[in-house]
mmCIF file of C-alpha atoms and ligand atoms in Angstrom:
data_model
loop_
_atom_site.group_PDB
_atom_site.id
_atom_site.type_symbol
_atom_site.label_atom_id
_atom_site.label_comp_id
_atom_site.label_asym_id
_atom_site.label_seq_id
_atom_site.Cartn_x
_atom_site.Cartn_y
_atom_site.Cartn_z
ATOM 1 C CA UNK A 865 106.525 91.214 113.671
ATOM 2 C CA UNK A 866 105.736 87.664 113.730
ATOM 3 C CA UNK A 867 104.682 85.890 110.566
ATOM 4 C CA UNK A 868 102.567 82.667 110.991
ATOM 5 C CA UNK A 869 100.910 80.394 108.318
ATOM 6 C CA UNK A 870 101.269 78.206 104.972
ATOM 7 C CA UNK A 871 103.810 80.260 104.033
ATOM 8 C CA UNK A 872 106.010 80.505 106.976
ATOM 9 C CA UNK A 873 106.231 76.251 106.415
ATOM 10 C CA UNK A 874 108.603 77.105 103.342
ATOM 11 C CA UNK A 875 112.431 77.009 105.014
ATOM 12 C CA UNK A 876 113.309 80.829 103.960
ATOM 13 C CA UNK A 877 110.456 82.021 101.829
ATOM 14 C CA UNK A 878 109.290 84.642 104.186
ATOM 15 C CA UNK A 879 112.789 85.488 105.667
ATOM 16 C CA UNK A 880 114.222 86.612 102.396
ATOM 17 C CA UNK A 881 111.520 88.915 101.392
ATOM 18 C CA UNK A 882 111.558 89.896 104.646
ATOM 19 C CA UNK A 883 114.681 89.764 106.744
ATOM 20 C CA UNK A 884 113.284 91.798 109.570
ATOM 21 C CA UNK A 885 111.018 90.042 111.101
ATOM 22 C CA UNK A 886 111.719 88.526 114.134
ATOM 23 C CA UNK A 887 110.029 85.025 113.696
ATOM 24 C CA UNK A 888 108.560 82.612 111.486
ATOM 25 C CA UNK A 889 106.230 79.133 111.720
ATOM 26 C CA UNK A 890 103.985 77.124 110.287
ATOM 27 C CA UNK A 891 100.677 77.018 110.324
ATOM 28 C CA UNK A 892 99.004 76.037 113.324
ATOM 29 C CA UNK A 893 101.980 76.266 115.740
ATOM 30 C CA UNK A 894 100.890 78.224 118.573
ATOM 31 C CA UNK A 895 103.304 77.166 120.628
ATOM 32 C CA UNK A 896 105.827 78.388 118.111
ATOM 33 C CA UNK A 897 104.343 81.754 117.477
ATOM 34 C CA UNK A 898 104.142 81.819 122.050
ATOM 35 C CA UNK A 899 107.930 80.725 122.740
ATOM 36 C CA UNK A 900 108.904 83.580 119.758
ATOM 37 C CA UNK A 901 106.471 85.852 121.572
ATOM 38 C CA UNK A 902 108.107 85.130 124.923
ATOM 39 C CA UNK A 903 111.343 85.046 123.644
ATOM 40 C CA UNK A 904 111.087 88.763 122.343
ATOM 41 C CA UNK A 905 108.894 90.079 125.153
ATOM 42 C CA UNK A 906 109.109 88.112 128.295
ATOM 43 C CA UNK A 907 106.216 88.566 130.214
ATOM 44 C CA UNK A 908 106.851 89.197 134.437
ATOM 45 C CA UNK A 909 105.519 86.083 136.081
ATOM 46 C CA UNK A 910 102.229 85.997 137.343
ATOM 47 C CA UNK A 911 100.330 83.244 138.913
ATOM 48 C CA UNK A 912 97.214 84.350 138.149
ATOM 49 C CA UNK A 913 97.354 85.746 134.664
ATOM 50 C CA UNK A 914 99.244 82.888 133.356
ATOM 51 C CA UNK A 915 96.541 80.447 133.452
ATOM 52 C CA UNK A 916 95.320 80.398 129.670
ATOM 53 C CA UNK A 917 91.605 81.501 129.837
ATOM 54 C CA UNK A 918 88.763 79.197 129.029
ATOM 55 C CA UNK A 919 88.549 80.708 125.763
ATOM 56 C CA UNK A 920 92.006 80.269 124.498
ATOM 57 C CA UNK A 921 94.445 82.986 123.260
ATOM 58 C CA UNK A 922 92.473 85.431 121.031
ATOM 59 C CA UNK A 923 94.190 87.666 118.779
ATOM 60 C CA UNK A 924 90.813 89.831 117.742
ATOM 61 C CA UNK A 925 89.190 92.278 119.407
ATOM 62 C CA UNK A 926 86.798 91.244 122.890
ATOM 63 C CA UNK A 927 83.745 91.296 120.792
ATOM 64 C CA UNK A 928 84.296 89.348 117.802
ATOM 65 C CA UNK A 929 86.162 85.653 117.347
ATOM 66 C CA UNK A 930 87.181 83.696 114.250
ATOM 67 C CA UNK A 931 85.507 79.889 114.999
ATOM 68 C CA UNK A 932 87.660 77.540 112.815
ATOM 69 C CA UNK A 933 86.004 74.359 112.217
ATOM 70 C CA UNK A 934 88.188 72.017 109.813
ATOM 71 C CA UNK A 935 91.447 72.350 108.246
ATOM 72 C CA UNK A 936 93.067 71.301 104.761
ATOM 73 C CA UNK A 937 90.533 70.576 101.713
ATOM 74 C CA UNK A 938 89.129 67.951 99.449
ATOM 75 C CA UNK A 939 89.152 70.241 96.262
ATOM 76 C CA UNK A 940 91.709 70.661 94.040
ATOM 77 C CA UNK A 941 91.529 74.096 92.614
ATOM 78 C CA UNK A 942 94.484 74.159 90.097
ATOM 79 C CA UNK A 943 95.413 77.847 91.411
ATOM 80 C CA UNK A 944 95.494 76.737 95.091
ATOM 81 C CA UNK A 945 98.179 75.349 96.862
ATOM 82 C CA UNK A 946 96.359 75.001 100.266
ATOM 83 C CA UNK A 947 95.874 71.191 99.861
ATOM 84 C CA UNK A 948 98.877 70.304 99.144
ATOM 85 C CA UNK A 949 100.228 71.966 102.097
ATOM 86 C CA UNK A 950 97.583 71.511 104.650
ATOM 87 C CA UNK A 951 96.675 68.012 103.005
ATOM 88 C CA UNK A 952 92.608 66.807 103.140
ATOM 89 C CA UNK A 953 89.750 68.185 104.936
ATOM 90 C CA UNK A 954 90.055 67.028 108.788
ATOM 91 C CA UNK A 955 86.827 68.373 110.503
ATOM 92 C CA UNK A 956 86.982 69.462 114.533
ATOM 93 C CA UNK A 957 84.505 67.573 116.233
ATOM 94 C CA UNK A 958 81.258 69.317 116.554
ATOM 95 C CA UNK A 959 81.438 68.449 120.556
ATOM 96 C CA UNK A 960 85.019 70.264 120.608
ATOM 97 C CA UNK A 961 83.863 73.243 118.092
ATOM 98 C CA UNK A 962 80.646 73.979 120.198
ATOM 99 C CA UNK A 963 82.825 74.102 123.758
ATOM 100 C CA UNK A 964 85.130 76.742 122.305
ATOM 101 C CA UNK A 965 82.012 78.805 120.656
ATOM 102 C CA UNK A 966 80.216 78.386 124.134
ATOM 103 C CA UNK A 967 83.447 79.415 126.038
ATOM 104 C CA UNK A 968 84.195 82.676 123.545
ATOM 105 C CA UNK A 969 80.886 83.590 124.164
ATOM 106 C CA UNK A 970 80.996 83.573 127.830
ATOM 107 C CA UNK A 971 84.148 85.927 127.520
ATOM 108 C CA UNK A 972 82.287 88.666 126.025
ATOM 109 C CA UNK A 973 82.406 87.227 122.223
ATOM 110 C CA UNK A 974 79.610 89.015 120.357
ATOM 111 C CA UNK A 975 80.063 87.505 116.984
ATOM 112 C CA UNK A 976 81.517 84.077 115.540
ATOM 113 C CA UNK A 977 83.139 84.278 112.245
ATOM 114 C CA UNK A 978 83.439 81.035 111.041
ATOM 115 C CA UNK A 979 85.983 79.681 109.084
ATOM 116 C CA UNK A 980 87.661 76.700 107.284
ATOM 117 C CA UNK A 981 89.383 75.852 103.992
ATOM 118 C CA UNK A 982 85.905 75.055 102.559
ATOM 119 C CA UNK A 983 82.980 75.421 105.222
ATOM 120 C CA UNK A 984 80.169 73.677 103.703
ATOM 121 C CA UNK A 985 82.680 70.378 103.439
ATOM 122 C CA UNK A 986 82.578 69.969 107.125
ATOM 123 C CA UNK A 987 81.824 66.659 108.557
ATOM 124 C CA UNK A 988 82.053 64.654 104.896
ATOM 125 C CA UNK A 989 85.560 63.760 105.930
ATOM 126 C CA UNK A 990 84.227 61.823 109.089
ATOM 127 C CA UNK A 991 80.977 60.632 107.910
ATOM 128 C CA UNK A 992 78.736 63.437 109.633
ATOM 129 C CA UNK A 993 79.422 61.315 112.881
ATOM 130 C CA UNK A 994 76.886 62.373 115.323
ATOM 131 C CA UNK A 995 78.526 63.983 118.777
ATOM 132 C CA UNK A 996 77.245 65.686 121.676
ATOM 133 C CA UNK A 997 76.532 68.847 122.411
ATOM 134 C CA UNK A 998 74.725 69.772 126.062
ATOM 135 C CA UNK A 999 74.230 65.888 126.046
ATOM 136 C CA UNK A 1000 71.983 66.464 123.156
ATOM 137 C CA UNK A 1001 73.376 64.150 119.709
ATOM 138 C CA UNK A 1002 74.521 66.764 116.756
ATOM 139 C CA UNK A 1003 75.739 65.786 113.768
ATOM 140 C CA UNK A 1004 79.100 67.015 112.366
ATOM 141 C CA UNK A 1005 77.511 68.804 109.652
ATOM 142 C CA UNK A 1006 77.400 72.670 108.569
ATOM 143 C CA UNK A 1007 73.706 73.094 108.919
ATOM 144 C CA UNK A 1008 74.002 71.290 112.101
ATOM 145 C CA UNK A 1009 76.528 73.231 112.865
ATOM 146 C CA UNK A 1010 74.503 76.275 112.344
ATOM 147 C CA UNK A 1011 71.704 75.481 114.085
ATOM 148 C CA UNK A 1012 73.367 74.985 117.381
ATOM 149 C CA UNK A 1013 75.845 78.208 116.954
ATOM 150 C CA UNK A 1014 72.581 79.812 116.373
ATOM 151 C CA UNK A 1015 71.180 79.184 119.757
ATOM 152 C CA UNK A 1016 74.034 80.947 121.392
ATOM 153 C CA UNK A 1017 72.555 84.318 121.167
ATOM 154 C CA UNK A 1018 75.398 85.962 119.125
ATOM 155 C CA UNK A 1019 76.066 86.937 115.829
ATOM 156 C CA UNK A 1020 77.018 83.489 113.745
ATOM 157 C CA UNK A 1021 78.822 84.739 110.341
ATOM 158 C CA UNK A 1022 79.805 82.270 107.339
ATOM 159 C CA UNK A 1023 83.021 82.509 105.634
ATOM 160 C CA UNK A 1024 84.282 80.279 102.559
ATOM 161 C CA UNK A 1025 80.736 78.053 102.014
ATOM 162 C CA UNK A 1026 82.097 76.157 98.652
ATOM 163 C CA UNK A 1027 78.577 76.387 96.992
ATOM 164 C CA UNK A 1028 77.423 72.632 96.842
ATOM 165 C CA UNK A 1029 73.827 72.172 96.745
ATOM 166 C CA UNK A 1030 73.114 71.980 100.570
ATOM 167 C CA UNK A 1031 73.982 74.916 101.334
ATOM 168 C CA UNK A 1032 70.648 75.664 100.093
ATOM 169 C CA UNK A 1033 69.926 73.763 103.567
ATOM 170 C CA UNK A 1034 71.414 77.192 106.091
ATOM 171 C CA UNK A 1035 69.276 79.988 103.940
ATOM 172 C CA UNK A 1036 66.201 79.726 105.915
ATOM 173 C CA UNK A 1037 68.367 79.809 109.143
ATOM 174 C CA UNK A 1038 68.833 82.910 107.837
ATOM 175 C CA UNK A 1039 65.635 83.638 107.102
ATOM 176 C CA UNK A 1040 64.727 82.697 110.944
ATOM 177 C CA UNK A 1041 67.362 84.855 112.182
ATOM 178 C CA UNK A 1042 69.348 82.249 113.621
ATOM 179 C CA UNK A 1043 72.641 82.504 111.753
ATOM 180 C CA UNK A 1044 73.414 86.252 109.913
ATOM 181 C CA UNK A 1045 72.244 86.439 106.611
ATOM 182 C CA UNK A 1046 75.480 86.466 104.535
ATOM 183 C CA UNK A 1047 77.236 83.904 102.949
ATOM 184 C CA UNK A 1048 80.329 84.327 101.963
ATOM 185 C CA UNK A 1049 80.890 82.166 98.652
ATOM 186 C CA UNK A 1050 83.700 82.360 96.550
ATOM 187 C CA UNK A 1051 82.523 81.586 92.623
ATOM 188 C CA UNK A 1052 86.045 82.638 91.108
ATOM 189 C CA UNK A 1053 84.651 82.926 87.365
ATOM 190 C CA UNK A 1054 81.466 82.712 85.426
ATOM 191 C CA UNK A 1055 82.987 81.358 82.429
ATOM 192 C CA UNK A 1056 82.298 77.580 82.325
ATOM 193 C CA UNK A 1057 85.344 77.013 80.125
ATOM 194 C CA UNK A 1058 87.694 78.998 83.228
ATOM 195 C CA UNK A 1059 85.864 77.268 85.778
ATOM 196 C CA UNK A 1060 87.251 73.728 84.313
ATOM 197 C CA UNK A 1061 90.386 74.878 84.193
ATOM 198 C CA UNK A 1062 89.944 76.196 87.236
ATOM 199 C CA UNK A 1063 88.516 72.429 88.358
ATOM 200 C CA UNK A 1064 85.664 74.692 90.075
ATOM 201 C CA UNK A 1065 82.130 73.329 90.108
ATOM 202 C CA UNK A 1066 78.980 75.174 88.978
ATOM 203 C CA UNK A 1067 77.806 77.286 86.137
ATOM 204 C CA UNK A 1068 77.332 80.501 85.954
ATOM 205 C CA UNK A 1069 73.317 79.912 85.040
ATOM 206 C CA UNK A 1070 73.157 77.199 88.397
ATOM 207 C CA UNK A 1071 74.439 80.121 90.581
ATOM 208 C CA UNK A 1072 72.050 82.650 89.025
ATOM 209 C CA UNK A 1073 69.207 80.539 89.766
ATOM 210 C CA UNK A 1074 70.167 79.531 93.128
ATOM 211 C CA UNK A 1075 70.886 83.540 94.300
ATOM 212 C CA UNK A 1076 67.439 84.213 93.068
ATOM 213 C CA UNK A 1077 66.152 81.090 95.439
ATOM 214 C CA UNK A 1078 68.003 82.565 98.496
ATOM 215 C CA UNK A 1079 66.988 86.032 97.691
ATOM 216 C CA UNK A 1080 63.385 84.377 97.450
ATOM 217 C CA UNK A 1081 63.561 82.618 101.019
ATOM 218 C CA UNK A 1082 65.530 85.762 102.564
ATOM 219 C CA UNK A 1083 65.364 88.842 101.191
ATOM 220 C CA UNK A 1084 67.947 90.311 103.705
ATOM 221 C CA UNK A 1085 71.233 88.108 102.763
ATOM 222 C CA UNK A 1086 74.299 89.545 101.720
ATOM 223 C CA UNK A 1087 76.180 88.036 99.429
ATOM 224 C CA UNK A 1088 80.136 88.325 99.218
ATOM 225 C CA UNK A 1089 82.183 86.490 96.960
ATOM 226 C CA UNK A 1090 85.329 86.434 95.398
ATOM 227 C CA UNK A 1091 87.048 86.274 91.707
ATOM 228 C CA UNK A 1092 90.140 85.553 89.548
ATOM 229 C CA UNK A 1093 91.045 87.863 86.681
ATOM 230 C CA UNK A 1094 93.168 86.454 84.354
ATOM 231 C CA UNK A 1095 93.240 83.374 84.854
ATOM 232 C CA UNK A 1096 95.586 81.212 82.446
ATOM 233 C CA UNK A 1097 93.536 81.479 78.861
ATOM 234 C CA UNK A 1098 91.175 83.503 79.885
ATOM 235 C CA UNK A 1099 89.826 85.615 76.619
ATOM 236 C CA UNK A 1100 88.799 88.859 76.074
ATOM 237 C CA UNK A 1101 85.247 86.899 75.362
ATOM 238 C CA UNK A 1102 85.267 85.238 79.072
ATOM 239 C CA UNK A 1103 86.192 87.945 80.893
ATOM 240 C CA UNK A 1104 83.485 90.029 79.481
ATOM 241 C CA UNK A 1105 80.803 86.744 80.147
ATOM 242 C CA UNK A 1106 82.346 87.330 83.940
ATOM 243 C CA UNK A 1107 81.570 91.078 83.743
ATOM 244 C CA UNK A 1108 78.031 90.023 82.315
ATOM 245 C CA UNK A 1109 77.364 87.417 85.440
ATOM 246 C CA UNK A 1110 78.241 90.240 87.690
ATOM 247 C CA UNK A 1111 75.229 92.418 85.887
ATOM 248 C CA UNK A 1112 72.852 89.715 86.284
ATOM 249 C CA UNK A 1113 74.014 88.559 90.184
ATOM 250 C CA UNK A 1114 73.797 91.854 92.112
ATOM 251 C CA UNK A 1115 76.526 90.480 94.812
ATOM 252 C CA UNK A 1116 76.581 92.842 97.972
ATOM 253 C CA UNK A 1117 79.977 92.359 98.402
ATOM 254 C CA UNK A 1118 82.864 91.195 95.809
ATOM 255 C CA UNK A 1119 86.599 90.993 96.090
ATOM 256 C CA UNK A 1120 88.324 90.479 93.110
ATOM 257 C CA UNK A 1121 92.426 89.238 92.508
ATOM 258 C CA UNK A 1122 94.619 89.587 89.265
ATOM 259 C CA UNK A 1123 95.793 85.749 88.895
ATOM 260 C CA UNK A 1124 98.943 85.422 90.388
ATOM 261 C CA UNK A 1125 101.248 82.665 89.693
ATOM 262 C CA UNK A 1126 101.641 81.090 92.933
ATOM 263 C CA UNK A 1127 104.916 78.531 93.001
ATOM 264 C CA UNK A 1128 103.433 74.898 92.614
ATOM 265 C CA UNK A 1129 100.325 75.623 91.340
ATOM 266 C CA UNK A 1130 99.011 73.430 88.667
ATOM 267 C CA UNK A 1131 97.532 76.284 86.543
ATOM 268 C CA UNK A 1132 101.343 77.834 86.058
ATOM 269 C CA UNK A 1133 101.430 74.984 83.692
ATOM 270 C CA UNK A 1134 98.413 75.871 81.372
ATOM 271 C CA UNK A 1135 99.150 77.681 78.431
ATOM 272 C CA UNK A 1136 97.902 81.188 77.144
ATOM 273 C CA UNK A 1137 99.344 83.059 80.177
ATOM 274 C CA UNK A 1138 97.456 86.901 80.312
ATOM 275 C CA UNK A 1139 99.830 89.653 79.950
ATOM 276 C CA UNK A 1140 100.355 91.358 82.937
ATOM 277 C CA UNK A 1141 98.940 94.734 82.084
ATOM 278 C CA UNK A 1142 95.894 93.038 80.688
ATOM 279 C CA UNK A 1143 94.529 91.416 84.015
ATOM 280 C CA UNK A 1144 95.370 94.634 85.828
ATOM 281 C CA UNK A 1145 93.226 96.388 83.210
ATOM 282 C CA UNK A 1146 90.324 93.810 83.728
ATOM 283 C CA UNK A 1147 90.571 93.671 87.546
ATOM 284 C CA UNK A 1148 90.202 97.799 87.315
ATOM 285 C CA UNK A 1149 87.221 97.016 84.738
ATOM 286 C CA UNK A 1150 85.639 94.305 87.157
ATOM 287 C CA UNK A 1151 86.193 96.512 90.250
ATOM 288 C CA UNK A 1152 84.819 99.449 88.675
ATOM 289 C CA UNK A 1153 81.797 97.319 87.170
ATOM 290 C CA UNK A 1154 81.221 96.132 90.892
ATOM 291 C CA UNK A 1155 81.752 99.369 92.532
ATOM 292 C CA UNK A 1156 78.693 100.819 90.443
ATOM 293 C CA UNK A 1157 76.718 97.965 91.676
ATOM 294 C CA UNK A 1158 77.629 98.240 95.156
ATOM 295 C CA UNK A 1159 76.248 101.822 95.327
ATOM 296 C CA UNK A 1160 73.372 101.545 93.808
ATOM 297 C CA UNK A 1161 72.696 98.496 95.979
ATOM 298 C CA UNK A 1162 74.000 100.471 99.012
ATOM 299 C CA UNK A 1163 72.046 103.600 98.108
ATOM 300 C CA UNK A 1164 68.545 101.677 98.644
ATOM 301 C CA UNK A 1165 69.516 101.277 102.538
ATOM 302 C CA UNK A 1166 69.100 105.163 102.807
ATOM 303 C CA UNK A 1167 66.240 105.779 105.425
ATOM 304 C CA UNK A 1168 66.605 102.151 106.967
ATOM 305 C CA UNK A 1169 67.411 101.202 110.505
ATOM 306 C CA UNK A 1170 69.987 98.541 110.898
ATOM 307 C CA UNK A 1171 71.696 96.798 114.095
ATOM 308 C CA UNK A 1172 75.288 97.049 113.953
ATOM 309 C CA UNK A 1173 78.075 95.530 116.244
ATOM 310 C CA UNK A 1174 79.787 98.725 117.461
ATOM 311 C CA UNK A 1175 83.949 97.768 116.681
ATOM 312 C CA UNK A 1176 84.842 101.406 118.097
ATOM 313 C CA UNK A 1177 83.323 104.753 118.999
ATOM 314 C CA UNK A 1178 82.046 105.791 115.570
ATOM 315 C CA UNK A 1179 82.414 102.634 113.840
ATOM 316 C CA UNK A 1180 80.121 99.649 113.803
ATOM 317 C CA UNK A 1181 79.425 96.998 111.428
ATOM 318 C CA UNK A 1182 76.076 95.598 110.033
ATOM 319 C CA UNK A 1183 74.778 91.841 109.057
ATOM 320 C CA UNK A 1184 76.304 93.077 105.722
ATOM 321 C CA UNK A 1185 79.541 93.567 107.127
ATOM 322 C CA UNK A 1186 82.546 90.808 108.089
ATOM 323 C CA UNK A 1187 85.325 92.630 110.103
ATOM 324 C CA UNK A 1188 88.198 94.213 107.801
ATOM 325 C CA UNK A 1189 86.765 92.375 104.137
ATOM 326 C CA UNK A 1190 83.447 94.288 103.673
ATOM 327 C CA UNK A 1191 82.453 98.015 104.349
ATOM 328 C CA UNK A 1192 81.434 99.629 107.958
ATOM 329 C CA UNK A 1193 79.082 101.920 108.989
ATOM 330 C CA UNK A 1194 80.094 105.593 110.447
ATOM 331 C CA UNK A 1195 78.031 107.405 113.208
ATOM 332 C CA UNK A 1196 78.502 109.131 116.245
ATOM 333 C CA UNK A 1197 79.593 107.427 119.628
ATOM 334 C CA UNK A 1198 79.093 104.053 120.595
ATOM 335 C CA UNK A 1199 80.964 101.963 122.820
ATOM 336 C CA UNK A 1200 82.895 98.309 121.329
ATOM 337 C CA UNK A 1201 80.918 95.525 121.693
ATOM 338 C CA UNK A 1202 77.577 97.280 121.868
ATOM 339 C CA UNK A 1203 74.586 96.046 119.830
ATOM 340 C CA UNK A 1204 73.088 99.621 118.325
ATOM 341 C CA UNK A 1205 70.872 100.646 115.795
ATOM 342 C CA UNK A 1206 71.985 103.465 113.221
ATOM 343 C CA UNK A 1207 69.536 105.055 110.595
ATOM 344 C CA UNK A 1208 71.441 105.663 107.140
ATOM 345 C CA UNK A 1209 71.172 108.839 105.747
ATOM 346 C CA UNK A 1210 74.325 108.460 103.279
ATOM 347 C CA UNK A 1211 75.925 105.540 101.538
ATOM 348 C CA UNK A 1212 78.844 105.426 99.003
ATOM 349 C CA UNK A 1213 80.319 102.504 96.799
ATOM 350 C CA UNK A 1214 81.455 100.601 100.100
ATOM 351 C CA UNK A 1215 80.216 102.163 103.872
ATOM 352 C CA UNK A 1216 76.935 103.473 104.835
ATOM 353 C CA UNK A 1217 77.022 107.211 107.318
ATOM 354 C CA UNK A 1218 74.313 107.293 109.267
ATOM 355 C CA UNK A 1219 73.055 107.958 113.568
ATOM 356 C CA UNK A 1220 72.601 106.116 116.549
ATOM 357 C CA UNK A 1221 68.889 105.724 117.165
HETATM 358 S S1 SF4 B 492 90.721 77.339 96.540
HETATM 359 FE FE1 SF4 B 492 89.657 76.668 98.393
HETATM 360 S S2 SF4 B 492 88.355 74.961 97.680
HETATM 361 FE FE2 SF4 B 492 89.957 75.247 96.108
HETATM 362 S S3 SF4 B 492 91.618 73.858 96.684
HETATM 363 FE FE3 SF4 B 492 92.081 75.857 97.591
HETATM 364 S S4 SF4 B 492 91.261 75.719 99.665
HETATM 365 FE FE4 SF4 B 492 90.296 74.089 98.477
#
């Protein structure tokens, strides 16, 4: 076991919770993760695999790639430590984010999952300069961005949009069927009072309206977000104005995390900390809130037809669905990689059983 990331750039952190593993880095050090890789499983020279592919070393599966488009982030959520350990957003240049897309998908690469610290930021940190993409000028922008991912002819998924108001902007790529329709969008609380403290933007009311818009321009989008229980001060009152936003929403997909003290956070320093029994009482109370909604929602897809991105014999994934976060979809046979299309006849709080049409 190798452990890469944020974490692994804290001298010992990792080690001494976990004294087995056989390596540790930073983020971004691939050549630190590769010489720990070689130095525990040295690979037999060969002049012909050791030239590093076109499309870079991939740790997914064949048919699906994570595109990562900036790193570090503007915001300064006071439960986040990210920015002060990956510092400000620094987009990739659209030129250099386009080659890789192009090059995954001439590998095989059947869906882009793209990802960032805060997706809908990319771009602001260099001015949207315009670069080139097939000698065509595209701005480094998300919508941008989408369009030309969505002229690749795979599946183009969007993971951590921050929701600022163009976003707005990608729904009727959605609509068009350019880009999947699912945004992931993390809202954290519904509570305006938690949401300040949080130093998150938006109301609760904004984001109401706005699903309703999207829902309005394309009926088909999925929704995923995310949420902090317990959150420093949080009352009884707040949590049950977050369980009353989930009502009214209707999210397709929602993960939700007890608020956990991370070291150097600012919010360890507001007062009113929530018992520890309490948020793991409300996070069972928000899951099992959700969990109701996510059938019922699931339920109406009974009878459909939907694609789905076989990820193995049996198991395939709709527009609904980002790998390992969201639910699946069970039928028989299949083959990786293959585009199929599976009639529902069953759904529960979180996959959908149906057959290969
Ligand atoms: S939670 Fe996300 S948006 Fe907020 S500071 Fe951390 S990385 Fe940035």
């Amino acid at each position: 076991m190798i452990v890469t990331g944020c974490l692994g750039a804290k001298d010992g952190v990792v080690q001494s919770a976990h004294p087995t593993v056989l390596a540790v880095t930073g983020p971004h050090d691939t050549a630190g993760v590769m010489t720990a890789v070689h130095a525990h499983l040295p690979k037999p020279h060969d002049p012909y695999t050791d030239l590093v592919p076109a499309q870079g070393v991939k740790l997914t599966p064949q048919h699906y790639a994570y595109l990562k488009i900036s790193e570090g982030c503007n915001h300064r959520c006071t439960f986040c430590i990210i920015p002060s350990m990956r510092g400000d957003l620094v987009s990739r240049p659209i030129a250099e984010v386009m080659q890789e897309a192009e090059n995954l998908v001439k590998a095989g690469v059947k869906e882009l999952l793209v990802i960032s610290q805060d997706t809908s930021a990319y771009g602001v940190d260099v001015k949207y300069r315009t670069g080139f993409v097939g000698g065509k000028p595209v701005k480094t922008r998300m919508t941008d961005l989408c369009r030309a991912l969505g002229e690749l002819g795979v599946w183009v998924r969007l993971h951590y949009v921050y929701p600022y108001p163009h976003v707005d902007e990608v729904i009727p790529l959605m609509a068009e069927g350019k880009i999947l329709p699912y945004l992931d969008v993390p809202f954290q609380h519904a509570a305006p009072r938690v949401l300040k403290l949080m130093k998150r933007p938006a109301s609760a009311e904004k984001v109401l309206e706005r699903l309703q818009r999207w829902r309005e321009i394309c009926p088909d989008i999925t929704v995923r977000s995310t949420f902090i229980v317990g959150f420093p001060g949080e009352t009884e009152a707040e949590f049950s104005q977050l369980l009353q936003f989930l009502q009214e929403a209707q999210l397709d997909r929602v993960g939700c995390f007890a608020y956990s003290p991370v070291e150097g956070a600012v919010a360890n320093e507001l007062p009113d900390a929530v018992p520890e029994e309490v948020k793991t009482a409300r996070k069972e109370k928000f899951m099992l809130t959700q969990a109701k909604i996510s059938a019922q929602k699931l339920k109406r897809k009974i009878g459909q037809t939907v694609e789905v991105l076989v990820d193995e014999p049996g198991i395939g994934r709709s527009s609904a669905d980002a790998p390992e976060i969201d639910g699946v979809v069970h039928f028989k046979g299949g083959k990786p990689g293959e585009f199929r299309d599976v009639t529902i006849d069953r759904a529960d709080e979180h996959d959908l059983y149906g057959r290969l049409v």
